[in-house]
Coordinates of C-alpha atoms in Angstrom, one line a residue:
X30 CA -46.1 -25.6 66.2
X31 CA -47.9 -28.6 64.9
X32 CA -48.1 -31.6 67.2
X33 CA -46.0 -34.6 66.0
X34 CA -48.7 -37.1 66.6
X35 CA -51.2 -35.1 64.6
X36 CA -48.7 -34.8 61.8
X37 CA -48.1 -38.6 61.9
X38 CA -52.0 -39.1 61.8
X39 CA -52.4 -37.0 58.8
X40 CA -49.8 -38.9 56.8
X41 CA -52.0 -41.9 57.1
X42 CA -55.0 -40.1 55.7
X43 CA -55.8 -40.0 51.8
X44 CA -55.0 -37.5 50.3
X45 CA -53.3 -35.6 53.0
X46 CA -50.3 -38.0 52.7
X47 CA -49.6 -36.2 49.4
X48 CA -48.9 -32.8 51.1
X49 CA -45.5 -31.4 51.6
X50 CA -44.1 -30.6 55.2
X51 CA -45.3 -27.0 55.1
X52 CA -48.8 -28.0 54.0
X53 CA -49.1 -30.8 56.5
X54 CA -48.1 -28.4 59.2
X55 CA -50.7 -25.9 58.0
X56 CA -53.5 -28.4 58.2
X57 CA -52.3 -29.7 61.6
X58 CA -52.3 -26.2 63.1
X59 CA -55.9 -25.7 61.9
X60 CA -57.3 -29.0 63.3
X61 CA -59.4 -29.2 66.5
X62 CA -61.1 -32.2 68.2
X63 CA -64.6 -32.9 68.3
X64 CA -66.9 -35.6 69.7
X65 CA -70.2 -37.1 68.6
X66 CA -72.3 -39.6 70.6
X67 CA -73.8 -42.7 68.8
X68 CA -76.5 -41.8 66.4
X69 CA -75.8 -38.0 66.5
X70 CA -76.1 -36.2 63.2
X71 CA -73.0 -34.4 62.4
X72 CA -73.4 -30.9 61.2
X73 CA -71.8 -30.3 57.7
X74 CA -72.7 -27.6 55.2
X75 CA -71.2 -24.6 53.4
X76 CA -73.3 -22.0 55.2
X77 CA -72.8 -22.6 58.8
X78 CA -70.7 -25.9 59.5
X79 CA -68.1 -25.8 56.7
X80 CA -65.6 -28.4 58.0
X81 CA -63.9 -31.5 56.7
X82 CA -63.8 -34.2 59.2
X83 CA -61.0 -36.9 59.9
X84 CA -61.9 -39.8 61.9
X85 CA -59.8 -40.7 65.0
X86 CA -62.1 -43.2 66.5
X87 CA -65.5 -44.6 65.5
X88 CA -67.5 -44.9 62.3
X89 CA -69.8 -42.4 60.3
X90 CA -72.3 -43.2 57.7
X91 CA -73.1 -41.0 54.7
X92 CA -76.7 -40.9 53.3
X93 CA -78.7 -38.8 51.0
X94 CA -81.3 -36.6 52.6
X95 CA -84.0 -38.3 50.5
X96 CA -83.4 -41.7 51.8
X97 CA -81.4 -41.9 55.1
X98 CA -82.2 -45.5 55.5
X99 CA -79.9 -46.3 52.6
X100 CA -76.1 -46.0 53.4
X101 CA -74.0 -44.7 50.6
X102 CA -70.8 -44.2 52.4
X103 CA -68.9 -45.5 55.5
X104 CA -66.1 -43.8 57.1
X105 CA -63.7 -45.4 59.7
X106 CA -60.5 -44.6 61.3
X107 CA -58.1 -42.6 59.1
X108 CA -60.8 -41.6 56.7
X109 CA -61.7 -38.1 55.8
X110 CA -65.4 -37.1 55.0
X111 CA -67.4 -34.1 54.1
X112 CA -65.6 -33.2 50.8
X113 CA -68.7 -34.0 48.7
X114 CA -70.8 -31.6 50.8
X115 CA -68.2 -28.9 50.7
X116 CA -67.4 -29.1 46.9
X117 CA -70.8 -29.8 45.6
X118 CA -73.6 -27.7 47.2
X119 CA -76.3 -29.9 45.6
X120 CA -75.0 -33.0 47.1
X121 CA -77.7 -32.9 50.0
X122 CA -75.9 -35.5 52.1
X123 CA -76.4 -36.4 55.9
X124 CA -73.6 -37.6 58.3
X125 CA -74.4 -39.8 61.2
X126 CA -72.2 -41.4 63.9
X127 CA -72.9 -45.1 64.0
X128 CA -71.0 -45.3 67.2
X129 CA -69.2 -43.0 69.7
X130 CA -67.0 -41.0 67.3
X131 CA -63.9 -38.7 67.8
X132 CA -62.7 -36.7 64.8
X133 CA -60.5 -33.9 63.7
X134 CA -62.2 -31.0 62.2
X135 CA -60.5 -28.8 59.4
X136 CA -62.1 -25.4 58.3
X137 CA -63.2 -25.3 54.7
X138 CA -61.2 -22.3 54.2
X139 CA -58.0 -24.3 55.1
X140 CA -59.1 -27.2 52.9
X141 CA -59.8 -25.0 50.0
X142 CA -56.2 -23.4 50.5
X143 CA -54.6 -26.8 50.3
X144 CA -56.5 -27.7 47.2
X145 CA -55.1 -24.7 45.4
X146 CA -51.6 -25.1 46.5
X147 CA -51.2 -28.9 45.9
X148 CA -52.0 -30.3 42.5
X149 CA -51.7 -34.0 43.7
X150 CA -54.0 -33.1 46.6
X151 CA -56.6 -31.4 44.3
X152 CA -56.3 -34.3 41.8
X153 CA -57.7 -36.7 44.4
X154 CA -61.0 -34.9 44.4
X155 CA -61.2 -34.0 40.7
X156 CA -59.4 -36.5 38.5
X157 CA -61.4 -38.9 36.4
X158 CA -61.8 -42.4 37.4
X159 CA -59.1 -43.6 35.2
X160 CA -56.5 -41.3 36.9
X161 CA -57.9 -42.4 40.2
X162 CA -57.8 -46.2 39.5
X163 CA -53.9 -45.7 38.4
X164 CA -53.3 -44.0 41.6
X165 CA -55.0 -46.8 43.5
X166 CA -52.8 -49.4 41.9
X167 CA -49.7 -47.4 42.2
X168 CA -50.4 -47.1 46.0
X169 CA -50.8 -50.9 46.3
X170 CA -47.5 -51.5 44.6
X171 CA -45.6 -48.8 46.6
X172 CA -47.2 -50.2 50.0
X173 CA -45.9 -53.6 49.1
X174 CA -42.4 -52.6 47.6
X175 CA -43.1 -54.7 44.5
X176 CA -42.7 -52.1 41.9
X177 CA -40.1 -54.4 40.0
X178 CA -43.0 -56.5 38.6
X179 CA -44.2 -53.5 36.8
X180 CA -40.8 -52.2 35.9
X181 CA -39.8 -52.4 32.2
X182 CA -37.7 -55.2 30.7
X183 CA -35.0 -52.7 30.2
X184 CA -33.9 -52.8 33.8
X185 CA -33.2 -56.4 33.8
X186 CA -29.6 -57.8 33.2
X187 CA -29.3 -59.2 29.8
X188 CA -27.0 -61.8 28.2
X189 CA -25.0 -60.8 25.2
X190 CA -26.7 -61.0 21.9
X191 CA -24.9 -63.4 19.6
X192 CA -26.2 -63.6 16.1
X193 CA -25.1 -66.3 13.4
X194 CA -26.6 -67.6 10.2
X195 CA -28.1 -70.9 9.7
X196 CA -25.1 -72.3 7.8
X197 CA -22.7 -71.6 10.8
X198 CA -21.0 -74.8 12.1
X199 CA -21.6 -76.1 15.6
X200 CA -18.0 -75.4 16.7
X201 CA -18.0 -71.9 15.4
X202 CA -21.2 -71.3 17.2
X203 CA -19.9 -72.8 20.4
X204 CA -16.7 -70.5 20.2
X205 CA -18.7 -67.5 19.9
X206 CA -20.8 -68.4 22.9
X207 CA -17.8 -69.1 25.0
X208 CA -16.3 -65.9 24.1
X209 CA -19.4 -63.9 25.2
X210 CA -20.1 -66.3 28.2
X211 CA -23.4 -67.0 26.9
X212 CA -25.5 -70.3 26.3
X213 CA -27.7 -69.3 23.3
X214 CA -27.4 -67.8 19.8
X215 CA -29.8 -66.1 17.6
X216 CA -30.0 -67.9 14.2
X217 CA -31.0 -66.2 11.0
X218 CA -32.0 -69.0 8.5
X219 CA -34.0 -68.8 5.4
X220 CA -35.8 -65.6 6.3
X221 CA -36.5 -66.8 9.7
X222 CA -35.2 -65.9 13.0
X223 CA -34.8 -68.6 15.6
X224 CA -32.6 -69.6 18.7
X225 CA -30.2 -72.4 19.4
X226 CA -29.0 -73.2 23.0
X227 CA -26.2 -74.9 24.4
X228 CA -28.5 -77.9 25.2
X229 CA -29.7 -78.0 21.7
X230 CA -26.0 -78.3 20.5
X231 CA -25.0 -80.8 23.0
X232 CA -28.2 -83.0 22.0
X233 CA -27.2 -82.7 18.3
X234 CA -23.7 -83.9 19.0
X235 CA -24.4 -86.6 21.4
X236 CA -27.8 -87.9 20.3
X237 CA -28.5 -87.1 16.7
X238 CA -25.2 -87.8 14.9
X239 CA -24.3 -84.2 14.2
X240 CA -20.7 -83.2 14.0
X241 CA -18.8 -80.0 14.7
X242 CA -19.3 -78.7 11.3
X243 CA -22.9 -79.3 11.1
X244 CA -24.9 -76.3 10.4
X245 CA -26.8 -75.0 13.6
X246 CA -29.8 -74.0 11.6
X247 CA -30.8 -77.7 11.7
X248 CA -30.8 -77.5 15.4
X249 CA -32.5 -74.1 16.0
X250 CA -36.0 -73.4 17.2
X251 CA -38.1 -71.2 15.0
X252 CA -39.4 -68.6 15.4
X253 CA -37.6 -67.0 18.4
X254 CA -39.8 -65.6 21.2
X255 CA -39.1 -62.0 21.8
X256 CA -40.4 -59.1 24.0
X257 CA -39.9 -55.4 23.7
X258 CA -37.7 -53.8 26.2
X259 CA -40.4 -51.3 27.1
X260 CA -42.8 -54.0 28.0
X261 CA -43.5 -55.0 31.8
X262 CA -41.2 -57.7 33.4
X263 CA -44.5 -59.3 34.5
X264 CA -45.4 -59.8 30.8
X265 CA -42.0 -61.3 30.3
X266 CA -42.7 -64.0 33.1
X267 CA -46.2 -64.5 31.4
X268 CA -44.6 -65.3 28.0
X269 CA -42.0 -67.7 29.4
X270 CA -44.8 -69.4 31.1
X271 CA -47.2 -69.4 28.1
X272 CA -44.6 -70.8 25.5
X273 CA -42.6 -73.0 28.1
X274 CA -39.3 -71.2 27.5
X275 CA -36.7 -70.0 29.8
X276 CA -35.2 -67.3 27.5
X277 CA -36.6 -64.3 25.6
X278 CA -34.8 -62.2 23.1
X279 CA -35.4 -58.6 24.0
X280 CA -35.9 -56.1 21.3
X281 CA -36.2 -52.3 20.8
X282 CA -38.8 -52.2 18.2
X283 CA -37.3 -54.6 15.6
X284 CA -33.7 -54.2 16.6
X285 CA -32.5 -57.1 18.9
X286 CA -30.7 -56.1 22.1
X287 CA -29.9 -59.2 24.2
X288 CA -31.2 -62.3 25.9
X289 CA -33.3 -62.4 29.2
X290 CA -33.0 -65.6 31.2
X291 CA -35.6 -66.8 33.6
X292 CA -33.1 -67.0 36.4
X293 CA -32.2 -63.4 36.2
X294 CA -36.0 -62.5 35.8
X295 CA -36.8 -64.6 38.9
X296 CA -34.1 -62.9 40.9
X297 CA -36.1 -59.6 40.5
X298 CA -39.5 -61.0 41.7
X299 CA -40.2 -61.9 45.4
X300 CA -42.9 -64.7 44.3
X301 CA -42.9 -68.5 43.6
X302 CA -43.6 -68.3 39.9
X303 CA -40.5 -70.2 39.1
X304 CA -41.0 -72.7 41.8
X305 CA -44.5 -73.5 40.3
X306 CA -43.2 -73.8 36.8
X307 CA -40.2 -76.1 38.1
X308 CA -42.7 -78.4 40.1
X309 CA -45.2 -78.6 37.2
X310 CA -42.5 -79.6 34.7
X311 CA -41.3 -82.2 36.9
X312 CA -44.7 -83.6 38.0
X313 CA -45.0 -87.3 37.5
X314 CA -47.9 -88.2 39.8
X315 CA -51.3 -86.7 40.9
X316 CA -49.8 -85.8 44.1
X317 CA -47.3 -83.7 42.4
X318 CA -50.1 -81.9 40.8
X319 CA -51.7 -81.2 44.2
X320 CA -48.5 -79.6 45.3
X321 CA -48.7 -77.3 42.2
X322 CA -52.1 -76.3 43.1
X323 CA -51.0 -75.2 46.6
X324 CA -48.2 -73.2 45.1
X325 CA -50.6 -71.5 42.7
X326 CA -52.8 -70.5 45.4
X327 CA -49.8 -69.0 47.3
X328 CA -48.7 -67.3 44.2
X329 CA -52.2 -65.6 43.6
X330 CA -52.2 -64.3 47.2
X331 CA -48.8 -63.1 47.0
X332 CA -49.3 -61.2 43.8
X333 CA -52.6 -59.7 44.9
X334 CA -50.9 -58.5 48.2
X335 CA -48.3 -56.9 46.2
X336 CA -50.6 -54.7 44.1
X337 CA -50.3 -56.5 40.8
X338 CA -53.2 -55.8 38.7
X339 CA -55.7 -58.5 38.7
X340 CA -55.7 -59.2 35.0
X341 CA -52.0 -59.7 35.0
X342 CA -52.4 -62.3 37.8
X343 CA -55.3 -63.9 35.9
X344 CA -53.3 -64.3 32.6
X345 CA -50.4 -66.0 34.5
X346 CA -52.6 -68.2 36.7
X347 CA -54.7 -69.4 33.8
X348 CA -51.5 -70.3 31.8
X349 CA -50.4 -72.2 34.8
X350 CA -53.8 -73.8 35.1
X351 CA -53.9 -74.9 31.5
X352 CA -50.5 -76.4 31.7
X353 CA -51.6 -78.2 35.0
X354 CA -54.8 -79.6 33.1
X355 CA -52.7 -80.7 30.1
X356 CA -50.4 -82.5 32.4
X357 CA -53.3 -84.1 34.2
X358 CA -54.7 -85.4 30.9
X359 CA -51.3 -86.9 30.0
X360 CA -51.0 -88.7 33.4
X361 CA -54.5 -90.2 33.1
X362 CA -54.2 -91.0 29.5
X363 CA -51.1 -93.1 29.9
X364 CA -51.3 -95.1 26.6
X365 CA -52.4 -92.0 24.5
X366 CA -55.6 -93.4 23.6
X367 CA -57.3 -90.0 23.4
X368 CA -54.3 -88.0 21.9
X369 CA -56.6 -87.0 19.1
X370 CA -59.3 -85.3 21.3
X371 CA -59.3 -81.6 21.7
X372 CA -59.9 -80.4 25.1
X373 CA -61.0 -76.8 25.7
X374 CA -61.7 -74.6 28.6
X375 CA -64.5 -72.0 28.3
X376 CA -66.1 -69.1 30.2
X377 CA -63.9 -67.2 32.5
X378 CA -61.2 -69.9 32.1
X379 CA -61.3 -69.5 28.3
X380 CA -61.1 -65.6 28.8
X381 CA -58.1 -66.1 31.1
X382 CA -60.0 -64.1 33.7
X383 CA -60.6 -66.9 36.5
X384 CA -57.9 -66.3 39.4
X385 CA -59.6 -68.2 42.2
X386 CA -61.0 -71.4 41.1
X387 CA -64.9 -70.8 41.3
X388 CA -66.0 -73.5 39.0
X389 CA -64.9 -75.4 35.8
X390 CA -66.4 -74.9 32.3
X391 CA -64.8 -77.4 29.9
X392 CA -65.6 -79.6 26.9
X393 CA -64.0 -81.9 24.3
X394 CA -64.3 -82.0 20.5
X395 CA -63.4 -85.5 19.1
X396 CA -63.0 -86.7 15.5
X397 CA -66.2 -88.1 13.9
X398 CA -64.6 -91.6 13.7
X399 CA -63.7 -92.1 17.4
X400 CA -66.3 -93.8 19.6
X401 CA -67.5 -91.9 22.5
X402 CA -68.1 -94.7 24.9
X403 CA -64.6 -95.1 26.4
X404 CA -64.1 -91.5 26.1
X405 CA -67.0 -90.8 28.4
X406 CA -65.5 -92.7 31.1
X407 CA -62.2 -91.0 30.7
X408 CA -63.9 -87.5 30.7
X409 CA -65.7 -88.5 33.9
X410 CA -62.5 -89.7 35.6
X411 CA -60.8 -86.4 34.4
X412 CA -63.4 -84.2 35.9
X413 CA -63.3 -86.0 39.0
X414 CA -59.7 -85.6 39.3
X415 CA -60.0 -81.8 38.5
X416 CA -62.4 -81.5 41.5
X417 CA -60.0 -83.2 43.7
X418 CA -57.4 -80.6 42.5
X419 CA -59.8 -77.7 43.7
X420 CA -61.6 -77.0 40.5
X421 CA -65.2 -77.1 41.7
X422 CA -67.9 -78.7 39.4
X423 CA -69.8 -76.3 37.3
X424 CA -73.5 -75.8 38.8
X425 CA -75.0 -75.9 35.4
X426 CA -73.0 -79.2 34.5
X427 CA -71.1 -77.4 31.7
X428 CA -68.3 -80.2 31.8
X429 CA -67.0 -82.7 29.5
X430 CA -68.3 -85.4 31.7
X431 CA -71.7 -84.4 30.6
X432 CA -72.5 -85.9 27.2
X433 CA -74.1 -82.5 26.0
X434 CA -70.5 -81.2 26.1
X435 CA -68.6 -84.2 24.8
X436 CA -69.4 -84.2 21.1
X437 CA -67.8 -85.0 17.8
X438 CA -67.0 -82.5 15.2
X439 CA -70.4 -83.2 13.4
X440 CA -72.3 -83.3 16.5
X441 CA -71.0 -79.9 17.6
X442 CA -72.0 -78.3 14.4
X443 CA -75.5 -79.9 14.7
X444 CA -75.6 -78.6 18.4
X445 CA -74.6 -75.0 17.4
X446 CA -77.3 -74.9 14.8
X447 CA -79.9 -76.1 17.2
X448 CA -79.0 -73.2 19.7
X449 CA -79.7 -70.7 16.9
X450 CA -82.9 -72.4 15.5
X451 CA -84.5 -72.8 19.0
X452 CA -83.2 -69.8 21.0
X453 CA -83.5 -69.9 24.7
X454 CA -81.7 -68.4 27.7
X455 CA -79.8 -71.6 28.1
X456 CA -78.8 -71.5 24.5
X457 CA -77.6 -68.0 24.8
X458 CA -75.5 -68.9 27.8
X459 CA -74.0 -71.9 25.9
X460 CA -73.1 -69.7 22.9
X461 CA -71.5 -67.1 25.2
X462 CA -69.5 -69.8 26.9
X463 CA -68.5 -71.4 23.7
X464 CA -67.4 -68.2 22.1
X465 CA -64.9 -67.7 25.0
X466 CA -63.3 -71.1 24.6
X467 CA -59.7 -71.7 24.2
X468 CA -57.8 -75.0 23.4
X469 CA -55.7 -76.5 26.3
X470 CA -54.6 -79.7 24.4
X471 CA -55.3 -81.5 21.1
X472 CA -56.0 -80.2 17.5
X473 CA -56.7 -76.4 17.7
X474 CA -58.3 -76.3 14.3
X475 CA -61.5 -78.1 15.5
X476 CA -62.2 -75.2 17.9
X477 CA -61.4 -72.6 15.1
X478 CA -63.8 -74.3 12.6
X479 CA -66.6 -74.4 15.3
X480 CA -66.2 -70.6 16.0
X481 CA -66.1 -70.1 12.2
X482 CA -69.5 -71.7 12.0
X483 CA -70.6 -69.6 14.9
X484 CA -69.8 -66.5 13.0
X485 CA -71.5 -67.6 10.0
X486 CA -74.7 -68.2 11.9
X487 CA -74.5 -64.9 13.5
X488 CA -74.0 -63.1 10.1
X489 CA -77.1 -65.0 8.7
X490 CA -79.4 -63.9 11.6
X491 CA -79.2 -60.3 12.0
X492 CA -81.9 -60.4 14.9
X493 CA -79.6 -62.6 16.9
X494 CA -77.1 -60.1 18.3
X495 CA -79.7 -57.6 19.7
X496 CA -81.4 -60.5 21.6
X497 CA -78.1 -61.8 22.7
X498 CA -77.3 -58.4 24.1
X499 CA -80.3 -57.9 26.2
X500 CA -78.6 -59.8 29.0
X501 CA -76.3 -56.9 29.6
X502 CA -79.2 -55.2 31.4
X503 CA -80.3 -58.4 33.0
X504 CA -79.1 -57.1 36.5
X505 CA -79.5 -53.8 38.0
X506 CA -76.2 -51.7 38.7
X507 CA -76.2 -51.4 42.5
X508 CA -76.0 -47.6 42.6
X509 CA -79.0 -45.3 43.2
X510 CA -79.8 -41.7 42.8
X511 CA -77.2 -39.2 43.9
X512 CA -74.5 -42.0 43.6
X513 CA -75.4 -44.0 46.6
X514 CA -74.4 -47.7 46.8
X515 CA -77.4 -50.0 46.9
X516 CA -76.3 -52.9 49.3
X517 CA -77.9 -55.9 50.8
X518 CA -79.2 -55.3 54.3
X519 CA -76.9 -57.8 55.9
X520 CA -74.0 -57.5 58.3
X521 CA -71.4 -56.1 56.0
X522 CA -73.8 -54.3 53.5
X523 CA -72.7 -56.5 50.6
X524 CA -73.0 -56.2 46.8
X525 CA -72.9 -59.1 44.2
X526 CA -70.0 -57.4 42.2
X527 CA -70.3 -59.9 39.4
X528 CA -73.9 -59.3 38.6
X529 CA -73.7 -55.5 39.3
X530 CA -70.5 -54.7 37.5
X531 CA -68.3 -57.3 36.0
X532 CA -71.0 -59.3 33.9
X533 CA -72.4 -56.4 32.0
X534 CA -68.9 -55.3 30.9
X535 CA -67.7 -58.8 30.0
X536 CA -71.0 -59.8 28.2
X537 CA -71.3 -56.3 26.4
X538 CA -67.8 -56.5 25.0
X539 CA -68.6 -60.1 24.2
X540 CA -71.5 -59.0 21.9
X541 CA -69.3 -56.4 20.2
X542 CA -66.5 -58.9 19.8
X543 CA -68.9 -61.3 18.2
X544 CA -70.3 -58.6 15.9
X545 CA -66.8 -57.7 14.8
X546 CA -65.4 -61.1 14.4
X547 CA -62.7 -60.4 17.0
X548 CA -60.7 -63.6 17.8
X549 CA -59.0 -62.8 21.2
X550 CA -61.1 -64.1 24.1
X551 CA -59.8 -62.0 26.9
X552 CA -62.0 -59.1 27.7
X553 CA -59.1 -56.7 28.1
X554 CA -57.8 -57.8 24.7
X555 CA -61.2 -57.4 23.1
X556 CA -61.5 -53.8 24.4
X557 CA -58.1 -53.0 22.8
X558 CA -59.2 -54.4 19.4
X559 CA -62.5 -52.6 19.7
X560 CA -60.6 -49.4 20.4
X561 CA -58.4 -49.9 17.3
X562 CA -61.6 -50.5 15.2
X563 CA -63.0 -47.3 16.5
X564 CA -66.0 -48.8 18.2
X565 CA -65.3 -46.3 21.0
X566 CA -62.8 -44.0 21.8
X567 CA -59.3 -44.6 23.3
X568 CA -60.3 -42.6 26.6
X569 CA -63.5 -44.7 27.1
X570 CA -61.8 -47.8 26.3
X571 CA -59.1 -47.3 28.8
X572 CA -61.6 -46.1 31.3
X573 CA -63.7 -49.4 30.8
X574 CA -60.6 -51.6 31.1
X575 CA -59.5 -49.9 34.3
X576 CA -63.0 -50.2 35.8
X577 CA -63.3 -53.9 35.0
X578 CA -59.8 -54.4 36.5
X579 CA -60.8 -52.5 39.7
X580 CA -64.1 -54.5 40.1
X581 CA -62.1 -57.9 39.6
X582 CA -59.6 -56.7 42.2
X583 CA -62.3 -56.0 44.7
X584 CA -63.7 -59.5 44.0
X585 CA -60.4 -61.2 44.3
X586 CA -59.6 -59.5 47.6
X587 CA -62.9 -60.5 49.1
X588 CA -62.6 -64.1 47.8
X589 CA -59.1 -64.5 49.3
X590 CA -60.3 -62.9 52.6
X591 CA -63.2 -65.4 52.7
X592 CA -60.9 -68.3 51.7
X593 CA -58.5 -67.5 54.5
X594 CA -61.3 -67.4 56.9
X595 CA -62.6 -70.9 55.8
X596 CA -65.9 -69.2 54.4
X597 CA -67.6 -70.1 51.1
X598 CA -66.1 -68.2 48.2
X599 CA -68.6 -66.2 46.2
X600 CA -69.1 -63.0 44.2
X601 CA -70.2 -60.8 47.0
X602 CA -68.1 -58.0 48.6
X603 CA -68.9 -56.2 51.8
X604 CA -68.8 -52.5 51.5
X605 CA -68.1 -52.2 55.2
X606 CA -64.6 -53.8 54.6
X607 CA -63.7 -51.3 52.0
X608 CA -61.8 -48.0 52.7
X609 CA -63.7 -44.8 51.9
X610 CA -61.4 -44.4 48.8
X611 CA -62.4 -47.7 47.4
X612 CA -66.1 -46.9 48.2
X613 CA -65.7 -43.7 46.3
X614 CA -64.0 -45.6 43.4
X615 CA -66.8 -48.3 43.5
X616 CA -69.5 -45.5 42.8
X617 CA -67.7 -44.1 40.1
X618 CA -67.0 -47.6 38.6
X619 CA -70.6 -48.4 38.7
X620 CA -71.2 -45.0 37.0
X621 CA -69.0 -46.3 34.1
X622 CA -70.9 -49.6 34.1
X623 CA -74.1 -47.6 33.5
X624 CA -72.7 -45.5 30.8
X625 CA -71.3 -48.7 29.0
X626 CA -74.8 -50.2 29.3
X627 CA -76.2 -47.2 27.5
X628 CA -73.6 -47.6 24.7
X629 CA -74.8 -51.2 24.3
X630 CA -78.4 -50.3 24.3
X631 CA -77.8 -47.6 21.7
X632 CA -75.4 -49.6 19.6
X633 CA -77.9 -52.7 19.4
X634 CA -81.0 -50.5 19.5
X635 CA -82.3 -52.5 22.5
X636 CA -85.3 -50.2 23.0
X637 CA -86.9 -52.2 20.0
X638 CA -86.7 -55.4 21.8

């Protein structure tokens, strides 16, 4: 009869938590307890010591026989180790107790039986990285009981769909809304579909001299913002934030189904997104914006703890950051002197991939007739206020307070050609940052024209892209022979995850997007476009996107942890802080990074450069 404490322990160990009651009892009955003193080597091989170990107390390191000084795995309490040696006889791994260790020992014969009897248990060891990463995020969501965020829009309560044509009078429209207890109508007018709300109708009657028979088409907003009922609720929130609306019309394909209101959406979420938006919309002073920044930080931590994928968090946070910066500009430019200036964010902000504020990359494009003198003073003041709001200055001074990044339309075109005519590492970095730019406020056409000029320069210079792509291999992937992690010899065995994994994917995808004239800036959107264009397969594109998201998740978690401890936030993660499952995923993720580097090297024929 299996001991209840042993059964309870097994349910806390991946992947034993996937076993049913009978299988758990079978495993528990076969366990015995072993002890290893500090520095002892733990016998583990298929010939004489064929056991899977589960740590009760202590820590165990995993190294390859060829280099025992380089740790490639670390196992603490509730971790299972030895599967690599048992399932791959060519693994040649050595296990050593880093401190006094007590462990359960499971015979390989029982382990093998469990593999054959339980598909989910077997999948943990044999599935590809995409499936493992999906399981990783599902587990985070289950642990936090926040599955609602990743549920489909179809589960949300909808207001009735009321449809009228643009010639319908205000009175008739209100009567329809009253009958259905709704405060919005979908309006079909001149081959367009829009929406009119009770507030729009009231404004028309009270302030704009409309009467009860006036057509509602003149008060409607076009086009209506919609979302598919199969999309995530989280994406519904993102759309409301991006477009500054509190209603979405839900559709099934092209068929309209009903209206989703923000208040119903927010009732499904246990986060402060609605509070952030409300505070931001009502902000009238700089201190109000400080309050918004605090709420955004709390939102990031909350969403991360709930297991929401990092690229979803990043999209929402970057929408909030852009609205925050646009509001700051309006507050500082009270007389509208610089209304005709285009303000852009670049780099990770432009790609909607910055979650924790690490630095600011921004610039302005102003019309040729405008003097830069007063503008420069404004830009310096704007940058300083951003710093006070928690957006650190760019170490490379790529900010609108730098005259090199505050240029007229003509000056920008000249600067662009200069970067191509006199290629340098700084010039390549500037082009990469600019290509990722997005407009926050002002005339968007100026940036579109500048990017068009950039594409024209790339097309005229066939040697540019291969040289531009060389940076993909600028940093070594921190994984060695036999899949061991290469870490810094510091207290936490740290890895710079940006240099080692994130940058090669982001820059490689950027190069392919530049070659293919792909307009979206977000790396995940670019991957989707490249998949659609057949640049690489659907399976590899999904694997690459999931790998990037996992690496960004580890970085975000490390950043939030350091921030909570009052430490400097950087791009390093400490592998000692990772679970064994996360370490295994990290090794496989770096394997995908290396595979992608080879794709880029072959695509651009980098062996010739």
